[in-house]
Every structure is written in structure tokens, then in C-alpha cells.
Coordinates of C-alpha atoms and ligand atoms in Angstrom, one line a residue:
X73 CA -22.6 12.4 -5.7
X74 CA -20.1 9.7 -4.7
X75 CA -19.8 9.7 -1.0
X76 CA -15.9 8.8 0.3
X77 CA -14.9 8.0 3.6
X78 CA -11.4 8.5 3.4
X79 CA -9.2 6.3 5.9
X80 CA -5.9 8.1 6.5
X81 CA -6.7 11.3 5.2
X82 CA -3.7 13.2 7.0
X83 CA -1.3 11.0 5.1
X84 CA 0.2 11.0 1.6
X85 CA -2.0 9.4 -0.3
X86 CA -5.1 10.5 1.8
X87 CA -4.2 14.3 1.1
X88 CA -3.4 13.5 -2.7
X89 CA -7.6 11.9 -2.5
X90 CA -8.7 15.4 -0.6
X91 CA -6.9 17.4 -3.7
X92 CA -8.9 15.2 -6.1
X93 CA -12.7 15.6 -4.3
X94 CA -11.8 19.1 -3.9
X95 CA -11.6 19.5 -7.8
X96 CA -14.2 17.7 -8.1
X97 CA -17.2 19.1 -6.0
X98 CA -19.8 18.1 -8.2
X99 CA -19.3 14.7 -7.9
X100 CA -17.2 13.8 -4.7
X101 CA -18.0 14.1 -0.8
X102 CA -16.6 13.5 2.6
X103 CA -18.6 11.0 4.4
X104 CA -15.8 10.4 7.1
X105 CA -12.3 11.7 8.1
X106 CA -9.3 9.9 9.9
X107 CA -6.3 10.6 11.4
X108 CA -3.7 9.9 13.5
X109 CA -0.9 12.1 14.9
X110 CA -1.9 15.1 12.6
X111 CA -4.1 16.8 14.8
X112 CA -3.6 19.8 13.3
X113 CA -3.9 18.7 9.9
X114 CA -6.9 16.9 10.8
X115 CA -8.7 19.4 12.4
X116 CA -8.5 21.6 9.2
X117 CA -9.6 19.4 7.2
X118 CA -12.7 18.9 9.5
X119 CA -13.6 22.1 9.0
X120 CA -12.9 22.0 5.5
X121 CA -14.9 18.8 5.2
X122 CA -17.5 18.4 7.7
X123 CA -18.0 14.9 7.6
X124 CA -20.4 12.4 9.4
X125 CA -17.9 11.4 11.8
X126 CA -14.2 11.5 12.1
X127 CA -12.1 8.3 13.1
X128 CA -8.9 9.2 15.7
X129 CA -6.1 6.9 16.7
X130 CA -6.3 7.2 20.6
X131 CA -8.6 8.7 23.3
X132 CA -5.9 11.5 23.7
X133 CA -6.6 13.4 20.4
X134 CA -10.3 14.2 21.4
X135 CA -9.6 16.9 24.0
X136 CA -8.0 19.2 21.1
X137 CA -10.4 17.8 18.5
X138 CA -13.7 18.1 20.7
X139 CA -13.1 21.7 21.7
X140 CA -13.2 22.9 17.9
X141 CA -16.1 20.6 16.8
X142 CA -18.1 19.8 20.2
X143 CA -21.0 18.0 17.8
X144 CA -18.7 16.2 16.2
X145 CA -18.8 12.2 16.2
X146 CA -15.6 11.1 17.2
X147 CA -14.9 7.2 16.7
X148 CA -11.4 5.9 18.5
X149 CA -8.8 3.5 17.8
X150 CA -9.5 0.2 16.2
X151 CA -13.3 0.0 16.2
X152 CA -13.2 3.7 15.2
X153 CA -12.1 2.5 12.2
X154 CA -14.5 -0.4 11.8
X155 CA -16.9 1.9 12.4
X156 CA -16.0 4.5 10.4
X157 CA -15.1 1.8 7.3
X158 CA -18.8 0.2 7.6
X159 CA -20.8 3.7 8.0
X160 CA -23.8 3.2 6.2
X161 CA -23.8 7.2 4.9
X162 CA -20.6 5.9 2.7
X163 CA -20.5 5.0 -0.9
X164 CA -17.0 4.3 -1.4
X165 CA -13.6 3.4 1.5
X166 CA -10.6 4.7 0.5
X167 CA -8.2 2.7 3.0
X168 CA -4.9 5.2 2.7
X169 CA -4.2 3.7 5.9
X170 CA -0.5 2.9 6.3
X171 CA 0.6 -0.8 7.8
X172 CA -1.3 -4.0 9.7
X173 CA -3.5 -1.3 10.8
X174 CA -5.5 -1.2 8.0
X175 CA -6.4 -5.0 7.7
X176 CA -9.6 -4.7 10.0
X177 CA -11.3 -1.3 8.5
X178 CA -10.9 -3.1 5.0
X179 CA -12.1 -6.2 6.0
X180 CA -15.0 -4.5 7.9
X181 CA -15.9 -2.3 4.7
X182 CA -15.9 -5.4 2.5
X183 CA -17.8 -7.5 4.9
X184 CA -20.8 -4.5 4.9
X185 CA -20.9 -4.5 1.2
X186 CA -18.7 -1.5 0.5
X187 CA -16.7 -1.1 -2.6
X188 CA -13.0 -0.5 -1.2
X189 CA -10.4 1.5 -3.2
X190 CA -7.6 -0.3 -1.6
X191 CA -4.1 1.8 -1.2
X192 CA -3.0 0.3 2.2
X193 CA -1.1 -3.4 0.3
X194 CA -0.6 -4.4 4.1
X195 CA -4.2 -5.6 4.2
X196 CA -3.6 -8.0 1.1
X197 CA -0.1 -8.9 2.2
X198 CA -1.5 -10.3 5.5
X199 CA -5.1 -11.1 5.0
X200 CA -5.1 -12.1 1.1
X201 CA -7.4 -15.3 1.0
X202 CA -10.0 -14.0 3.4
X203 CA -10.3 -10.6 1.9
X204 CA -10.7 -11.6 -1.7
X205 CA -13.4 -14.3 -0.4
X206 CA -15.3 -11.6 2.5
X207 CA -15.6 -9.4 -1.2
X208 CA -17.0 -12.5 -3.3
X209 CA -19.1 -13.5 -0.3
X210 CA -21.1 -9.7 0.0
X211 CA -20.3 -8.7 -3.7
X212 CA -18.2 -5.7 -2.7
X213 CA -15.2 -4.8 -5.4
X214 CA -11.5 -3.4 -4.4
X215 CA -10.3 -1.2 -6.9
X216 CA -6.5 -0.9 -6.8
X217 CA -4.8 2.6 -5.8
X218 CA -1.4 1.1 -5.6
X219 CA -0.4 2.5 -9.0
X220 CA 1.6 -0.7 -10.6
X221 CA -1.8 -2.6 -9.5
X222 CA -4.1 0.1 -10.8
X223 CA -1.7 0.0 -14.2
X224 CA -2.7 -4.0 -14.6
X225 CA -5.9 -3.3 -13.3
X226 CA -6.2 -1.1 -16.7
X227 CA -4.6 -3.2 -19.0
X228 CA -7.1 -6.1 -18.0
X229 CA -10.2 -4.2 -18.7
X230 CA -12.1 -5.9 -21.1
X231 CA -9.5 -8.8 -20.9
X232 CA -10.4 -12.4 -20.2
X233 CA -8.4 -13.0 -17.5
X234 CA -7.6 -16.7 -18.4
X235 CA -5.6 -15.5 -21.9
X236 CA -2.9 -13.9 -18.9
X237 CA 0.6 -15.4 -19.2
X238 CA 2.2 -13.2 -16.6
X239 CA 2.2 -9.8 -15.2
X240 CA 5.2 -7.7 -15.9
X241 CA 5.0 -4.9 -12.1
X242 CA 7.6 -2.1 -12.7
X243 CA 10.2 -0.5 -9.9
X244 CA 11.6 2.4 -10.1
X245 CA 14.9 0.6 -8.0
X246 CA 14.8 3.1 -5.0
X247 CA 17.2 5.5 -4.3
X248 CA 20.0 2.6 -4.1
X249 CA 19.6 1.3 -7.3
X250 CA 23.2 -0.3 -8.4
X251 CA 24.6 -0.4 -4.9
X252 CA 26.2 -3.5 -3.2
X253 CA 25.8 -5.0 0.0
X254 CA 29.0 -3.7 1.1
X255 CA 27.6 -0.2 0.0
X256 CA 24.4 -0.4 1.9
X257 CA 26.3 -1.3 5.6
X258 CA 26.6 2.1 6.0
X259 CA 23.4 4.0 4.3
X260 CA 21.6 6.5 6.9
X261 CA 18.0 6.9 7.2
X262 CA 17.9 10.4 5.3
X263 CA 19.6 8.9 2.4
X264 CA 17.1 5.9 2.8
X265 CA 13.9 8.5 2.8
X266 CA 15.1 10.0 -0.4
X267 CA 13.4 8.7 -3.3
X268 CA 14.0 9.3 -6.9
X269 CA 10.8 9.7 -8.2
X270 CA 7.9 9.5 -5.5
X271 CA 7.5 11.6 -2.3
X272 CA 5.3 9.0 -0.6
X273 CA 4.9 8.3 3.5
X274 CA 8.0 7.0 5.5
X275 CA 7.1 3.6 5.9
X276 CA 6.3 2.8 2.1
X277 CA 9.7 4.7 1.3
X278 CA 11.6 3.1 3.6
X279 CA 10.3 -0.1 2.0
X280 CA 11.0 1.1 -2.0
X281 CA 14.9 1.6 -0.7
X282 CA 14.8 -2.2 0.9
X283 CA 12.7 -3.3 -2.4
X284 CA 10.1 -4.8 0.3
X285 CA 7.6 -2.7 -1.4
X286 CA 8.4 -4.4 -4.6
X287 CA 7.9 -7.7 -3.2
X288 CA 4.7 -6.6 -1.4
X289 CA 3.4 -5.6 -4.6
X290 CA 4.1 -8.9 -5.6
X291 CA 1.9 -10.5 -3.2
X292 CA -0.8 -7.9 -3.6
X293 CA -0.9 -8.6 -6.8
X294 CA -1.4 -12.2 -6.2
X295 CA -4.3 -12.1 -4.6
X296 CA -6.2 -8.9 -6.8
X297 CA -5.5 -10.5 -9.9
X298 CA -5.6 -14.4 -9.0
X299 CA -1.8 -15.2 -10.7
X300 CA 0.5 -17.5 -9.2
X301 CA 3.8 -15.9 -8.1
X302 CA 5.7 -17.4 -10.6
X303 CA 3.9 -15.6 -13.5
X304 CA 4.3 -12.6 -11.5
X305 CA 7.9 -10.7 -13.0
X306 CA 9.4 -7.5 -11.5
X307 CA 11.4 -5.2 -13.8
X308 CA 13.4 -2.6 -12.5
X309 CA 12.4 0.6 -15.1
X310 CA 13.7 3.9 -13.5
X311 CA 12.0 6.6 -15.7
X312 CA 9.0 5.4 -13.6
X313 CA 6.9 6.1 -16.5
X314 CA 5.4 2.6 -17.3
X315 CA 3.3 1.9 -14.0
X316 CA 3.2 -1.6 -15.2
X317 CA 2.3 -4.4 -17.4
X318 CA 0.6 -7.4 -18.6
X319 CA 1.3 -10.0 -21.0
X320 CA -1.5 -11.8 -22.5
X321 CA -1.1 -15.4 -24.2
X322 CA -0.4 -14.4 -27.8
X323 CA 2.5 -12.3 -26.4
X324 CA 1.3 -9.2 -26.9
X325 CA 2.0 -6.8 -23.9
X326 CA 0.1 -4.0 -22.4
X327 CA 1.4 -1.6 -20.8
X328 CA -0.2 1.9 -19.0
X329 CA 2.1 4.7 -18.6
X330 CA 1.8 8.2 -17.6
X331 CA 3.6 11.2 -14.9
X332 CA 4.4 9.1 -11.8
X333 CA 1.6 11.0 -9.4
X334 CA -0.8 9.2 -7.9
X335 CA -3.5 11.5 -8.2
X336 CA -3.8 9.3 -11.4
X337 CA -4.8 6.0 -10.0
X338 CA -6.4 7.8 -7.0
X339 CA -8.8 9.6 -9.6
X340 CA -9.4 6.4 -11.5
X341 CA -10.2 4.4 -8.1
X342 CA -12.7 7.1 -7.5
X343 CA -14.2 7.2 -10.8
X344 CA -14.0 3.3 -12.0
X345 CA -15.7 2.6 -14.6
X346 CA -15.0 6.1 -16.1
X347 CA -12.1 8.7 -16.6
X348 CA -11.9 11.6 -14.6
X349 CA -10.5 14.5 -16.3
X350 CA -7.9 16.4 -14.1
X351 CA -5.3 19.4 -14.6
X352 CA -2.2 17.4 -14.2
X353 CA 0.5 17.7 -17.1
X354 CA 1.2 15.4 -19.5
X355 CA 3.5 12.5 -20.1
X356 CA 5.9 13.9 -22.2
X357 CA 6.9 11.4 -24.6
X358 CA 9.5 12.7 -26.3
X359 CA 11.3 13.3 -23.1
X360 CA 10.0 10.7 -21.2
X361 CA 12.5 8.5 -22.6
X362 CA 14.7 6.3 -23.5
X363 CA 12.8 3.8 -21.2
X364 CA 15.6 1.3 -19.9
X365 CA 14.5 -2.3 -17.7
X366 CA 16.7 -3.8 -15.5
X367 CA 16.3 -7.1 -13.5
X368 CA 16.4 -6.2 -9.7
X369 CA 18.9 -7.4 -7.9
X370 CA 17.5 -9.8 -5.1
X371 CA 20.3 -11.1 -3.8
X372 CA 21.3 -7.6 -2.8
X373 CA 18.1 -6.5 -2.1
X374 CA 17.2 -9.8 -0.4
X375 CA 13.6 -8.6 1.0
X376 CA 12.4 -8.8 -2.7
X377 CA 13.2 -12.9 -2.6
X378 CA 12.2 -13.3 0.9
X379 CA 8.2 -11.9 -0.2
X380 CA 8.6 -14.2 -3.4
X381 CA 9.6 -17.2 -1.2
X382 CA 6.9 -16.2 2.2
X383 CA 4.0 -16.0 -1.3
X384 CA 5.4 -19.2 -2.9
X385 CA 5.2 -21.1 1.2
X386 CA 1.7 -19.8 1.5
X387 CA -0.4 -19.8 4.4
X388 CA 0.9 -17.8 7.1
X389 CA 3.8 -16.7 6.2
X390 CA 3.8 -13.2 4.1
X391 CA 1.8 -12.3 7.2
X392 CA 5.1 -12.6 9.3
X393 CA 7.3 -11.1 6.1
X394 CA 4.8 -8.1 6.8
X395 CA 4.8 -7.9 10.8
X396 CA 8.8 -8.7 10.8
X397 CA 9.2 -5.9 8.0
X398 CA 6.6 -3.0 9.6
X399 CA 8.0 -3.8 13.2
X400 CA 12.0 -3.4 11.7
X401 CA 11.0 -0.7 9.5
X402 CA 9.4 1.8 12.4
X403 CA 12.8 0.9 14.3
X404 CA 15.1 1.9 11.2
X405 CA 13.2 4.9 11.5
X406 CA 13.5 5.6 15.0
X407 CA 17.1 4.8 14.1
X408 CA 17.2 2.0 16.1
X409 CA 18.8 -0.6 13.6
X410 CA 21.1 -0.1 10.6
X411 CA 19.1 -0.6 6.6
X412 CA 20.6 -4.2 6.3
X413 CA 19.1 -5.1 9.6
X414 CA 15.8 -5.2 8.2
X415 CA 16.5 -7.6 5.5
X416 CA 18.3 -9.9 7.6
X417 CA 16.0 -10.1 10.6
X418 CA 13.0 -10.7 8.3
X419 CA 15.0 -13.6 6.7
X420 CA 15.5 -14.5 10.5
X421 CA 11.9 -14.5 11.8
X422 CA 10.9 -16.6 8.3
X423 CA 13.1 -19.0 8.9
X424 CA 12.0 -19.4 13.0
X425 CA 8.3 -19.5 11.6
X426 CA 6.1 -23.0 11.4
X427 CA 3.6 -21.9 9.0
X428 CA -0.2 -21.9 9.7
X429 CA -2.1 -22.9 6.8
X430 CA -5.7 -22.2 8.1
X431 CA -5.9 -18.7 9.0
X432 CA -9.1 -17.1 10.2
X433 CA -9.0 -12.4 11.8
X434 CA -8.1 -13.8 14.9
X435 CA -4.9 -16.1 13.7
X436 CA -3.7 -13.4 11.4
X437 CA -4.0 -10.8 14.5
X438 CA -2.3 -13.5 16.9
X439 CA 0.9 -14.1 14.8
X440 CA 1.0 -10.6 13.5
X441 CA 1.1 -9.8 17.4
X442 CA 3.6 -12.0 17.9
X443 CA 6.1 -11.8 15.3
X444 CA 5.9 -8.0 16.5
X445 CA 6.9 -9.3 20.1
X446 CA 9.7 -11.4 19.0
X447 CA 11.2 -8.7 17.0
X448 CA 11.1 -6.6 19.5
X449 CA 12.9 -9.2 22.0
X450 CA 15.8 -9.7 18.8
X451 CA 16.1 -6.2 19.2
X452 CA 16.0 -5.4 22.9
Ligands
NAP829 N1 2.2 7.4 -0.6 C1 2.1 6.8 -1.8 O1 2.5 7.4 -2.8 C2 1.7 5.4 -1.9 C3 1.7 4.8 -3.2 C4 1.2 3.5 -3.3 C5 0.7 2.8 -2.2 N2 0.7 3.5 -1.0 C6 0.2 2.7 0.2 O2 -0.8 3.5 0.8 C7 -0.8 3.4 2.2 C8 -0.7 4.8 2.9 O3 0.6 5.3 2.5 P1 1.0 6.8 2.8 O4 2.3 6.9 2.1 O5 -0.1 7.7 2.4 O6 1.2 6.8 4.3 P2 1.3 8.0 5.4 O7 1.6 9.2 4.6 O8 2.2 7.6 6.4 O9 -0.2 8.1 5.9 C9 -0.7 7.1 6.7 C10 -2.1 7.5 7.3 O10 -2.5 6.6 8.3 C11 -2.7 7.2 9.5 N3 -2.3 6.4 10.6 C12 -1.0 6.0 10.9 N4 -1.0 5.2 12.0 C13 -2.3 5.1 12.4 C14 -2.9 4.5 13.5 N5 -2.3 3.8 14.4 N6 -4.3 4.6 13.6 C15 -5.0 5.4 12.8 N7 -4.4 6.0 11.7 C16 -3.1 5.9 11.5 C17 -1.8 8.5 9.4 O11 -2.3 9.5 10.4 P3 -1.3 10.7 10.8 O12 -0.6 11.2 9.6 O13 -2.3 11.7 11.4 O14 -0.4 10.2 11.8 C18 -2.1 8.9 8.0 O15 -3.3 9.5 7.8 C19 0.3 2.4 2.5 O16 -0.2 1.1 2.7 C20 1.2 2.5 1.3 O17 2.0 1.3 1.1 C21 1.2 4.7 -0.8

């Protein structure tokens, strides 16, 4: 019995991992819960669950939480999390956090030796070098949920990873695919929150329709598979069927495709090395296709570019692309700022930034921090 502390499990992805353990009761268990502003949610799934202990954003949850569960352990806020992501009774972290918020559990699980499956890309985006070296230094593995990462992650198995030439991530173009900057001036945030394909969290669609998600997958990529950026090619491929490829040195490609659902790479994250069975249909080849690839336009879509350039300047950098770009996103949301704002003012912040090249938790927390306070101040 694999033991999951699930980080975020009122969210998206985190409900899409409860769906999986429940079908799997035999071998899957709730060590810990967490939530934020779903109390609701959250509370069900307590009962539903009763794990160890239950992580909560903010002191103010507990008075609803606590008179349902009084012998509950309740952990709050940010060393909640820690906490909750270094619990001993744990066998496995699922970080389906969402944003800079997840940096610290992951890096906490790591640190104590757990095996992370990894959905929240924030924590790579911003804390890439010292992530991949805390997991070499206690022997803990992240095993990618992100389902372009989890697609390469499956075409390398049993691959040396020296006979790479380039990985080949997939985009499905977001819902304004084919539009013009001119075109985009005006888009509103419910056209922006309708995907094609995926029904996903609001921050992560927001970031498909800018292409920032592409370009964060970039970055994660990077880092989980130890390829430069410029062997790293995005393809825009809107059938969302191939969840991305690799190319190996004798040019032979492989690719992994299936139904975009990411109970898929969710499942495989839980059950790496193995396959877990599940009662999801199945691709349809026949009218899956024709498959069509596209390059992306980044001029357009400059946030794509701007990741590229922030991974190819190094240091600390893609941690400001990713501060700028949560801290623009949450006000697009709150419809505070138009779609092209967000593109622009990360270009902005980039530019104003003197990178840091030796960055330890506390710099990555200090610009991250500050980036947020200067956007805020462009914005006021
Ligand atoms: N959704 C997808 O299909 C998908 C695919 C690939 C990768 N990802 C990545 O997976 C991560 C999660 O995405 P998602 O779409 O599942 O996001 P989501 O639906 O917004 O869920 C985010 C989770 O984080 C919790 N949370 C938010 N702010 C918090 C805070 N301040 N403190 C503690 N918990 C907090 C939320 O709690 P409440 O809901 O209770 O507020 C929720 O449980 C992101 O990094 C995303 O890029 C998602």
C-alpha cells in the first residue's frame, strides 16, 4: 500500500489523483490532505479520507474544519506544508499545488528523502538548480505529472540519455490559436478561461491562452531531463493527442500519445515503474486524426520567447519570468489588467532585472517577493 500525501487536493489535478486512489483501494492511501479556499470540498474529502493530518492555507479555515474533525491535526500556512510534505507516515508527495507556493513543500519532501510526483512546474521554474541537486543529494526521484514531461519521461525509459538530440514538447495553441496581436487587445477573461481541450485550474489556463505555460514547460523540462534550451522545440499540435516527444541521435522519434486526461500521467506518477490499469476510453486512432504541427507563434505570443530567453540568461531570471507572470496572471483574473498586459509587463520586469547567478531558498524567496512588490507598484 503506497501511501500519498496529496498537496492541493481540492484542486484540479489533486481531485483527478483522489479519483485514481479511489479506484484503486488496494494499493493507494491518504496519508495527508491540503487545501485552500475549498473548505467545503476539503472537509468531504476528510471524511472521505481520514488522513494523518490535513494542511490549510490560513488560521481562519480551522474554526469550520475543527468543529467537524476536533482530533484532527491541522498544519497551517507555509510550514503546514513543510510539514505536511516531510511527514514521515508518507510514501509518496504529490505537489498539485498551484504557483510559487509549492517551491518550499517540494523542496522540503525532497530534502527528507521523499519521492515527489511533481505537477506544480512553478517549483522547477523558480528553484530548478537547487531542486534537481537537494534530490541527487538525499536520493529522492520526481516523477513528472505535467503530461508533455510525463510523455518524455516515457519515451526515455530504457534510453541513454546521452543518445538525446532534442525534445520535441507539444501545445495544443490555447484557445487563441491563429489570432493577432491586434486580435488579442480586446480578448475577455471568460474567453481566456476557455480551453480547447483541457479543463484545468485558472491560473495554468490562463497561462495555455498567453503560451506562458508552454514556455514554463520549457524550463521544466530543462531541468528534469538535463537538456539545454536550445535542444528543447515546441510544436503547436492541436488534436492534443501526442503529449510529446523525443528525438534520439539516429533520428528516430518517439512519441507517447493517448486521450488528453491526466488521470493518465497522474496514474503513471503513482505507479512508476509499472502501468496501472484504469477504465478511461481509448485513443481512437482512426478518429484521432489527421495530426497537424504548427510552429507557435512567439512573436505573438511573446511570453513563449520571454521563458526561452529568462532559461537561456540563467540564474535568476525564470524566477522573475515566474513571479512577474503568477502576480499579472491573478490580476487578469481579478480583471484588473487586459491579456496583453501580462506579456508586456513580464517583458518589462525582465528587462529591469540584474540577474543573480548564485541563488540559495532564501534569494529565490527574496526576488520572488519582490518582483511581486514591483508588479504590484506598475500596477497600482
Ligand atoms: N490542471 C491540470 O490539468 C494541470 C496539468 C498539468 C500541470 N498542472 C500543474 O499542476 C499544478 C496545479 O494545477 P491545478 O490546475 O490543479 O490548480 P488548481 O485547480 O487551482 O488547484 C490548486 C490547489 O492548490 C491549493 N492552493 C492554492 N493556493 C494555495 C495556498 N496559498 N496555500 C495552500 N494551498 C493553496 C488550492 O486550494 P483551494 O482549491 O482549496 O483553494 C488547490 O487545492 C499547477 O502547477 C499546474 O501548472 C495542472
Amino acid at each position: 500500500m503506497k501511501k500519498i500525501a496529496v498537496l492541493g487536493s481540492t484542486g484540479s489535478i489533486g481531485t483527478q489523483a483522489l479519483d485514481i486512489i479511489d479506484k484503486n483501494p488496494d494499493k493507494y492511501s491518504v496519508s495527508v490532505l491540503s487545501g485552500a479556499t475549498k473548505l467545503e470540498l476539503l472537509s468531504e474529502q476528510i471524511g472521505k479520507y481520514h488522513p494523518k493530518a490535513v494542511a490549510v492555507a490560513n488560521e481562519s479555515s480551522l474554526g469550520f474544519l475543527r468543529s467537524k474533525y476536533p482530533d484532527m491535526e491541522f498544519l497551517v500556512g507555509m510550514d503546514g506544508l513543510i510539514e505536511a510534505a516531510s511527514a514521515s507516515d508518507s510514501d509518496l508527495v504529490l505537489n498539485a499545488l498551484v504557483g510559487m507556493i509549492g517551491l518550499m513543500p517540494t523542496y522540503a519532501a525532497l530534502g527528507s528523502g521523499k519521492d515527489v510526483a511533481l505537477a506544480n512546474k512553478e517549483t522547477l521554474v523558480a528553484g530548478g538548480q537547487l531542486i534537481m541537486e537537494t534530490a541527487s543529494a538525499s536520493g529522492a526521484g520526481i516523477i513528472p505529472v505535467d503530461s508533455e514531461h510525463s510523455a518524455i519521461f516515457q519515451c526515455l525509459e530504457g534510453q541513454r540519455s546521452k543518445s538525446v538530440n532534442r525534445l520535441i514538447i507539444t501545445a495544443s495553441g490555447g484557445p487563441f490559436r491563429g489570432k493577432d496581436r491586434q486580435d488579442l487587445k480586446g480578448v475577455t477573461l471568460k474567453e481566456a478561461l476557455d480551453h480547447p481541450k483541457w479543463k484545468m485550474g485558472n491560473k495554468i489556463t490562463i497561462d495555455s491562452a498567453t503560451l506562458m505555460n508552454k514556455g514554463l514547460e520549457v524550463i521544466e523540462a530543462h531541468w528534469l531531463f538535463g537538456t539545454p534550451a536550445d535542444r528543447i522545440d515546441v510544436t503547436v499540435h492541436p488534436q492534443c493527442v501526442i503529449h510529446s516527444m523525443v528525438e534520439f541521435e539516429d533520428h528516430s522519434i518517439l512519441a507517447q500519445m493517448g486521450i488528453p486526461d491526466m488521470r493518465i500521467p497522474i496514474g503513471y506518477a503513482f505507479s512508476y515503474p509499472d502501468r496501472l490499469p484504469n477504465d478511461l476510453p481509448g485513443l481512437d486512432i482512426l478518429a484521432a486524426g489527421p495530426f497537424t504541427f504548427e510552429e507557435p507563434d512567439k512573436k505573438t505570443f511573446k511570453c513563449l520567447q520571454l521563458a526561452y530567453d529568462a532559461l537561456k540568461a540563467g540564474g535568476s531570471c525564470p524566477v522573475v519570468l515566474n513571479a512577474a507572470n503568477e502576480e499579472l496572471v491573478g490580476m487578469f483574473l481579478l480583471n484588473k489588467i487586459g491579456f496583453l498586459d501580462i506579456q508586456d509587463s513580464v517583458d518589462r520586469l525582465l528587462q529591469e532585472h540584474e540577474p543573480i547567478y548564485s541563488l540559495s531558498i532564501e534569494s529565490i524567496l527574496e526576488i520572488d517577493k519582490n518582483v511581486r512588490e514591483r508588479v504590484k507598484q506598475l500596477w497600482r
